[in-house]
Coordinates of C-alpha atoms and ligand atoms in Angstrom, one line a residue:
X1498 CA 124.0 153.1 86.1
X1499 CA 120.9 154.4 84.4
X1500 CA 119.6 158.0 84.9
X1501 CA 116.7 156.7 86.9
X1502 CA 118.9 154.7 89.3
X1503 CA 120.9 157.9 89.9
X1504 CA 117.9 160.1 90.3
X1505 CA 115.0 158.1 91.9
X1506 CA 111.5 159.1 90.9
X1507 CA 109.4 160.1 93.8
X1508 CA 105.6 160.0 93.5
X1509 CA 103.0 160.9 96.1
X1510 CA 99.5 162.4 96.4
X1511 CA 97.2 164.1 98.8
X1512 CA 93.4 164.0 98.6
X1513 CA 91.5 167.3 98.5
X1514 CA 89.0 165.8 101.0
X1515 CA 89.3 168.7 103.4
X1516 CA 91.9 171.1 104.8
X1517 CA 95.4 169.7 105.2
X1518 CA 96.4 168.9 108.8
X1519 CA 99.5 168.3 110.9
X1520 CA 99.4 164.5 110.0
X1521 CA 99.5 165.3 106.3
X1522 CA 102.4 167.7 106.9
X1523 CA 104.6 165.6 109.2
X1524 CA 103.8 162.3 107.4
X1525 CA 103.8 163.4 103.8
X1526 CA 104.3 167.1 102.8
X1527 CA 107.4 167.7 104.7
X1528 CA 109.2 164.9 103.1
X1529 CA 107.7 165.7 99.7
X1530 CA 109.2 169.2 99.9
X1531 CA 112.6 167.9 101.1
X1532 CA 112.8 165.3 98.4
X1533 CA 112.2 167.7 95.5
X1534 CA 116.0 168.3 95.4
X1535 CA 116.9 164.6 95.6
X1536 CA 115.3 163.1 92.5
X1537 CA 112.4 163.6 90.0
X1538 CA 109.4 164.5 92.1
X1539 CA 105.9 164.0 90.9
X1540 CA 103.2 165.2 93.4
X1541 CA 99.5 165.3 92.7
X1542 CA 96.3 166.4 94.2
X1543 CA 94.2 163.2 94.3
X1544 CA 90.8 164.6 93.3
X1545 CA 89.6 161.3 91.8
X1546 CA 90.4 159.7 95.1
X1547 CA 88.6 162.4 97.1
X1548 CA 85.4 161.6 95.3
X1549 CA 85.2 158.5 97.6
X1550 CA 84.3 160.9 100.4
X1551 CA 83.4 164.3 98.9
X1552 CA 80.3 164.4 96.7
X1553 CA 79.9 168.2 96.6
X1554 CA 81.4 169.6 93.3
X1555 CA 82.0 173.1 94.8
X1556 CA 83.7 171.6 97.8
X1557 CA 85.9 169.3 95.7
X1558 CA 87.2 172.2 93.5
X1559 CA 87.7 174.6 96.4
X1560 CA 89.6 171.9 98.4
X1561 CA 91.8 171.2 95.3
X1562 CA 92.9 174.8 95.1
X1563 CA 93.4 174.9 98.9
X1564 CA 95.8 171.9 98.7
X1565 CA 97.7 173.6 95.9
X1566 CA 98.0 176.8 98.0
X1567 CA 99.2 174.9 101.0
X1568 CA 101.9 173.0 99.1
X1569 CA 103.1 176.2 97.4
X1570 CA 103.2 178.2 100.6
X1571 CA 105.1 175.5 102.4
X1572 CA 107.8 175.4 99.9
X1573 CA 106.9 173.2 96.9
X1574 CA 108.9 174.6 94.0
X1575 CA 107.2 174.0 90.6
X1576 CA 110.6 174.3 88.9
X1577 CA 111.8 171.3 90.7
X1578 CA 108.7 169.1 91.2
X1579 CA 105.9 168.2 88.7
X1580 CA 102.8 169.3 90.7
X1581 CA 99.5 168.4 89.2
X1582 CA 95.8 167.4 89.5
X1583 CA 95.2 163.7 89.3
X1584 CA 92.2 164.2 86.9
X1585 CA 94.4 166.1 84.4
X1586 CA 95.8 162.6 83.6
X1587 CA 92.7 160.5 82.9
X1588 CA 94.9 157.7 81.6
X1589 CA 95.3 156.7 85.2
X1590 CA 91.7 155.5 85.3
X1591 CA 92.4 153.3 82.3
X1592 CA 95.4 151.8 84.0
X1593 CA 93.4 151.2 87.2
X1594 CA 91.0 149.1 85.1
X1595 CA 93.9 147.1 83.5
X1596 CA 95.4 146.5 86.9
X1597 CA 92.1 145.4 88.4
X1598 CA 92.0 142.6 85.9
X1599 CA 95.2 141.1 87.2
X1600 CA 94.3 141.8 90.9
X1601 CA 92.7 139.1 93.1
X1602 CA 89.6 140.4 95.0
X1603 CA 91.1 138.8 98.1
X1604 CA 93.9 141.3 98.1
X1605 CA 91.5 144.2 98.3
X1606 CA 89.5 142.4 101.0
X1607 CA 92.5 142.7 103.3
X1608 CA 92.8 146.5 103.0
X1609 CA 92.7 147.9 106.5
X1610 CA 92.2 151.6 105.4
X1611 CA 88.9 150.6 103.7
X1612 CA 87.8 148.8 106.9
X1613 CA 88.7 151.8 109.1
X1614 CA 86.8 154.2 106.9
X1615 CA 83.7 152.1 106.8
X1616 CA 83.9 151.7 110.5
X1617 CA 83.9 155.5 110.7
X1618 CA 80.6 155.6 108.8
X1619 CA 81.9 156.4 105.3
X1620 CA 79.8 154.8 102.5
X1621 CA 81.4 151.6 101.3
X1622 CA 81.2 152.4 97.6
X1623 CA 83.0 150.5 94.9
X1624 CA 85.3 153.5 94.5
X1625 CA 86.3 153.3 98.2
X1626 CA 86.8 149.6 97.9
X1627 CA 88.9 149.9 94.7
X1628 CA 90.9 152.9 96.1
X1629 CA 94.2 150.8 96.3
X1630 CA 93.9 149.9 92.6
X1631 CA 93.7 153.5 91.6
X1632 CA 96.5 154.3 93.9
X1633 CA 98.6 151.6 92.3
X1634 CA 97.9 153.1 88.9
X1635 CA 99.0 156.5 90.1
X1636 CA 102.3 155.1 91.3
X1637 CA 102.9 152.8 88.3
X1638 CA 101.9 155.0 85.5
X1639 CA 104.9 157.3 86.3
X1640 CA 107.1 154.2 86.8
X1641 CA 107.9 155.6 90.3
X1642 CA 110.7 154.2 92.5
X1643 CA 109.9 155.7 95.9
X1644 CA 106.5 156.7 97.4
X1645 CA 106.9 159.1 100.5
X1646 CA 103.8 158.6 102.6
X1647 CA 102.4 158.2 106.2
X1648 CA 102.2 154.8 107.8
X1649 CA 98.5 154.3 106.9
X1650 CA 99.5 154.0 103.2
X1651 CA 102.2 151.4 103.6
X1652 CA 99.8 148.5 103.0
X1653 CA 98.6 150.2 99.8
X1654 CA 102.2 150.3 98.5
X1655 CA 102.7 146.7 99.3
X1656 CA 99.6 146.0 97.3
X1657 CA 100.9 148.1 94.5
X1658 CA 104.0 145.9 94.4
X1659 CA 101.7 142.8 94.2
X1660 CA 99.8 144.3 91.4
X1661 CA 102.9 145.3 89.5
X1662 CA 104.3 141.8 89.9
X1663 CA 101.0 140.3 88.7
X1664 CA 101.1 142.5 85.6
X1665 CA 104.8 141.9 84.9
X1666 CA 104.3 138.2 85.3
X1667 CA 101.3 138.1 83.0
X1668 CA 102.5 140.5 80.3
X1669 CA 106.3 141.0 80.6
X1670 CA 108.4 143.5 82.6
X1671 CA 106.8 147.0 82.3
X1672 CA 106.7 148.3 85.9
X1673 CA 109.5 148.9 88.4
X1674 CA 108.5 147.8 91.9
X1675 CA 108.1 150.9 94.1
X1676 CA 109.1 151.2 97.8
X1677 CA 107.6 153.3 100.5
X1678 CA 109.4 156.0 102.5
X1679 CA 108.3 157.1 106.0
X1680 CA 109.1 160.4 107.8
X1681 CA 109.4 160.7 111.6
X1682 CA 105.8 161.8 111.8
X1683 CA 104.5 158.7 110.1
X1684 CA 101.5 158.3 112.3
X1685 CA 100.3 161.6 113.8
X1686 CA 97.4 161.2 116.3
X1687 CA 94.3 163.4 116.1
X1688 CA 92.4 165.2 118.8
X1689 CA 90.8 161.9 119.9
X1690 CA 94.1 159.9 119.8
X1691 CA 93.1 158.1 116.6
X1692 CA 95.0 158.7 113.3
X1693 CA 94.5 162.3 112.4
X1694 CA 92.4 162.3 109.2
X1695 CA 90.6 164.9 107.2
X1696 CA 87.5 162.8 107.0
X1697 CA 87.4 161.9 110.8
X1698 CA 86.8 165.4 112.2
X1699 CA 89.8 165.1 114.5
X1700 CA 92.3 167.2 112.7
X1701 CA 94.4 170.3 113.5
X1702 CA 94.8 172.1 110.2
X1703 CA 98.2 173.3 109.1
X1704 CA 96.9 176.8 108.4
X1705 CA 94.5 177.1 111.3
X1706 CA 95.2 180.1 113.6
X1707 CA 93.8 182.3 116.4
X1708 CA 90.8 181.2 118.5
X1709 CA 89.9 178.2 116.3
X1710 CA 93.4 176.7 116.7
X1711 CA 93.4 177.3 120.4
X1712 CA 90.0 175.7 120.9
X1713 CA 91.2 172.6 119.0
X1714 CA 94.5 172.3 120.9
X1715 CA 92.7 172.7 124.2
X1716 CA 90.3 169.8 123.2
X1717 CA 93.0 167.2 122.7
X1718 CA 92.1 164.1 124.7
X1719 CA 94.4 163.3 127.6
X1720 CA 94.1 160.9 130.6
X1721 CA 93.1 162.0 134.0
X1722 CA 96.5 161.9 135.8
X1723 CA 96.4 164.8 138.3
X1724 CA 98.6 167.8 137.8
X1725 CA 101.1 167.0 140.5
X1726 CA 101.7 163.4 139.4
X1727 CA 104.5 162.3 137.1
X1728 CA 103.3 161.5 133.5
X1729 CA 104.5 159.4 130.7
X1730 CA 105.1 161.6 127.6
X1731 CA 105.3 158.5 125.3
X1732 CA 101.6 157.8 125.7
X1733 CA 100.3 161.4 125.6
X1734 CA 98.7 162.8 122.4
X1735 CA 99.8 166.4 123.4
X1736 CA 103.4 165.3 123.6
X1737 CA 103.2 163.3 120.4
X1738 CA 102.3 166.5 118.6
X1739 CA 104.6 168.7 120.5
X1740 CA 107.7 166.7 119.7
X1741 CA 106.9 167.2 116.0
X1742 CA 106.4 170.9 116.0
X1743 CA 109.0 171.9 118.6
X1744 CA 112.8 171.9 118.2
X1745 CA 114.4 168.7 119.7
X1746 CA 115.7 170.5 122.8
X1747 CA 112.3 171.8 123.6
X1748 CA 110.8 168.3 123.3
X1749 CA 113.4 166.8 125.6
X1750 CA 112.7 169.5 128.2
X1751 CA 108.9 168.9 128.0
X1752 CA 109.5 165.1 128.4
X1753 CA 111.6 165.8 131.5
X1754 CA 108.8 168.0 133.0
X1755 CA 106.2 165.3 132.3
X1756 CA 108.3 162.7 134.2
X1757 CA 109.0 165.1 137.1
X1758 CA 105.4 165.8 137.9
X1759 CA 103.8 169.2 138.8
X1760 CA 103.3 169.9 135.1
X1761 CA 99.7 169.6 133.9
X1762 CA 98.2 168.8 130.5
X1763 CA 96.9 172.4 130.3
X1764 CA 100.5 173.7 130.5
X1765 CA 101.5 171.2 127.8
X1766 CA 98.7 172.3 125.6
X1767 CA 99.7 176.0 126.0
X1768 CA 103.3 175.1 125.0
X1769 CA 102.0 173.1 122.0
X1770 CA 99.9 176.0 120.8
X1771 CA 102.9 178.4 121.0
X1772 CA 105.0 175.8 119.2
X1773 CA 102.5 175.4 116.4
X1774 CA 102.4 179.2 115.9
X1775 CA 106.2 179.3 115.8
X1776 CA 106.4 176.4 113.3
X1777 CA 103.7 177.5 110.8
X1778 CA 103.3 181.2 111.5
X1779 CA 106.1 182.1 109.1
X1780 CA 104.2 180.4 106.2
X1781 CA 100.8 182.0 106.8
X1782 CA 101.5 185.3 105.1
X1783 CA 102.8 183.5 102.0
X1784 CA 99.6 181.3 102.0
X1785 CA 97.5 184.5 102.1
X1786 CA 99.5 186.1 99.3
X1787 CA 99.1 183.1 97.1
X1788 CA 95.3 182.9 97.9
X1789 CA 94.9 186.4 96.5
X1790 CA 96.2 185.3 93.1
X1791 CA 94.7 181.8 92.5
X1792 CA 95.6 182.1 88.8
X1793 CA 99.2 181.4 89.7
X1794 CA 98.4 178.1 91.4
X1795 CA 96.1 177.2 88.5
X1796 CA 98.9 177.9 86.1
X1797 CA 101.3 175.7 88.0
X1798 CA 98.8 172.8 88.1
X1799 CA 98.0 173.1 84.4
X1800 CA 101.7 173.0 83.4
X1801 CA 102.4 170.1 85.8
X1802 CA 99.4 168.3 84.4
X1803 CA 100.7 168.5 80.9
X1804 CA 104.2 167.2 81.9
X1805 CA 102.7 164.4 84.0
X1806 CA 100.3 163.4 81.2
X1807 CA 103.1 163.0 78.7
X1808 CA 104.8 160.6 81.0
X1809 CA 101.6 158.7 81.6
X1810 CA 100.8 158.4 77.9
X1811 CA 104.3 157.0 77.2
X1812 CA 103.6 154.3 79.9
X1813 CA 100.1 153.6 78.5
X1814 CA 101.5 153.0 75.0
X1815 CA 103.6 150.2 76.5
X1816 CA 100.7 148.9 78.6
X1817 CA 98.3 148.8 75.7
X1818 CA 100.8 147.0 73.5
X1819 CA 101.6 144.5 76.2
X1820 CA 98.0 143.5 76.9
X1821 CA 96.9 143.4 73.3
X1822 CA 94.9 146.7 73.1
X1823 CA 95.4 148.9 70.0
X1824 CA 97.0 152.4 70.5
X1825 CA 94.7 155.2 71.6
X1826 CA 92.5 156.2 68.6
X1827 CA 93.9 159.7 68.5
X1828 CA 97.4 158.4 68.4
X1829 CA 96.6 155.8 65.8
X1830 CA 95.0 158.6 63.6
X1831 CA 98.1 160.7 64.0
X1832 CA 100.4 157.8 63.1
X1833 CA 98.4 157.0 59.9
X1834 CA 97.7 160.6 58.6
X1835 CA 100.1 162.1 56.1
X1836 CA 102.3 164.8 57.6
X1837 CA 101.1 168.3 57.1
X1838 CA 103.5 170.9 55.8
Ligands
ATP5 P1 91.2 161.2 104.4 O1 90.6 161.1 105.7 O2 90.3 161.8 103.4 O3 91.7 159.8 103.9 P2 93.8 161.9 105.2 O4 93.9 162.9 106.3 O5 94.0 160.5 105.6 O6 92.4 162.2 104.4 P3 95.2 161.6 102.7 O7 94.9 162.6 101.6 O8 94.4 160.3 102.7 O9 94.9 162.3 104.1 O10 96.7 161.3 102.9 C1 97.7 162.2 102.4 C2 99.1 161.8 102.9 O11 99.1 162.1 104.3 C3 99.4 160.3 102.8 O12 100.7 160.1 102.5 C4 99.1 159.8 104.2 O13 99.8 158.6 104.6 C5 99.5 161.0 105.1 N1 98.8 161.0 106.3 C6 97.4 161.1 106.5 N2 97.1 161.2 107.8 C7 98.3 161.0 108.5 C8 98.6 161.0 109.9 N3 97.7 161.1 110.8 N4 99.9 160.8 110.2 C9 100.9 160.7 109.3 N5 100.6 160.8 107.9 C10 99.4 160.9 107.5
MG6 MG1 93.6 159.0 104.1

C-alpha cells in the first residue's frame, strides 16, 4: 500500500464571495475540519474563483481574510491542514489552460451551476463559464483523492474526472481520479427555500448574531398552514435548518410537534434562533480574538501557500513534460547555472 492510499489527500475550497453561511458550514467546513485528522488536508480560499462574482478589490481582500478567520475560529488547525489562498499558487491557472485544451466545450455547456447563476442575474463571463476547468485544476494540481463538498459541486467533480481521464488518455497517466464526499448538510436551503448561497442574498451567516440574526431567521419562507394544523417537517425550511443545528433528540422532538399540530412556524423559528446561538455562540469569542490580530491569519495563509505551491510545482513539472512544454524558465535557469558555493 502506498502512503497516499493509506492517507488520502483531501482538497476543497471556499470562495471569498461574501460571508460564510450555514450551507457552507454544514455542507463543507464541518467535514473539512473533521477530516484534517484523517488524511492530508489541503483547503484553500478560492479568490480566483470569487472574481467571477466580486469585482471590488477591497471587498475581495476583506472577504478573503474573513474566510480565513471563520475557518480558524471553527477549528481548522494549520499544523494539520495546509490552508492557503488559491492565488498564492498561480500555477493552477496554467493547469486550467492545459486542461481546457483537452476538454470538450459540450461538457461545460452542461454545467448546471453556471445556468443557475446566470438565471440569478450574474454576468455570464468566460470566467464563470470556465469555472469548472479552474476547479478541476485546483483538485488535480494537488493530485487529490477526495473532495469534500456540498451537493451543488458534485457535477463539477464528475467533470474533473472527465478532464483528468481526457488528459491521462492523451498524455499518459498523471492524475488520480478524485471522488466527492458529502456531509449530512449537503444541500442547505436559504431563507427563500432555494440553495443557500453567498451570491443569492438568501443566506444566514455563521457568525451573524443579535438582531440581524433574529431578523433573518424570522424571515424564512414557510407555507400558510394555520398554527393549529399538523405540519410536515420534511418540507419545511425552518425544520431543515433546525435539524442541522440542534442535537438529534431536539430535532426528533420538533418533528413530533410539527406532526401533532398546535405548533406554529413562529415557535419553530424561535427554537431555531436559540439553537443557532447554542451551536455557534461558543465560537464567536474566538472569531473576535482572531480578528484583532489579523497578522496571525496572514501568516498561516502565507506558510500554507508556500507548502501548497511546492506540491503544485512538482505536478506542473510532470504536466509540462507530458505535453511537450519546456520546464518553467526559472527552473531551467537553475538547472543549467553552475552551483554557487
Ligand atoms: P457563491 O454563491 O459565491 O457560489 P456559495 O455560497 O455557493 O457561494 P461556495 O464558495 O461556492 O459557496 O461553496 C463553498 C462550499 O460550500 C462548497 O463545497 C459548496 O458545495 C458548499 N455549499 C455552498 N452552498 C451550500 C448549501 N446551500 N448547502 C450545502 N453546501 C453548500
Ligand atoms: Mg457556490
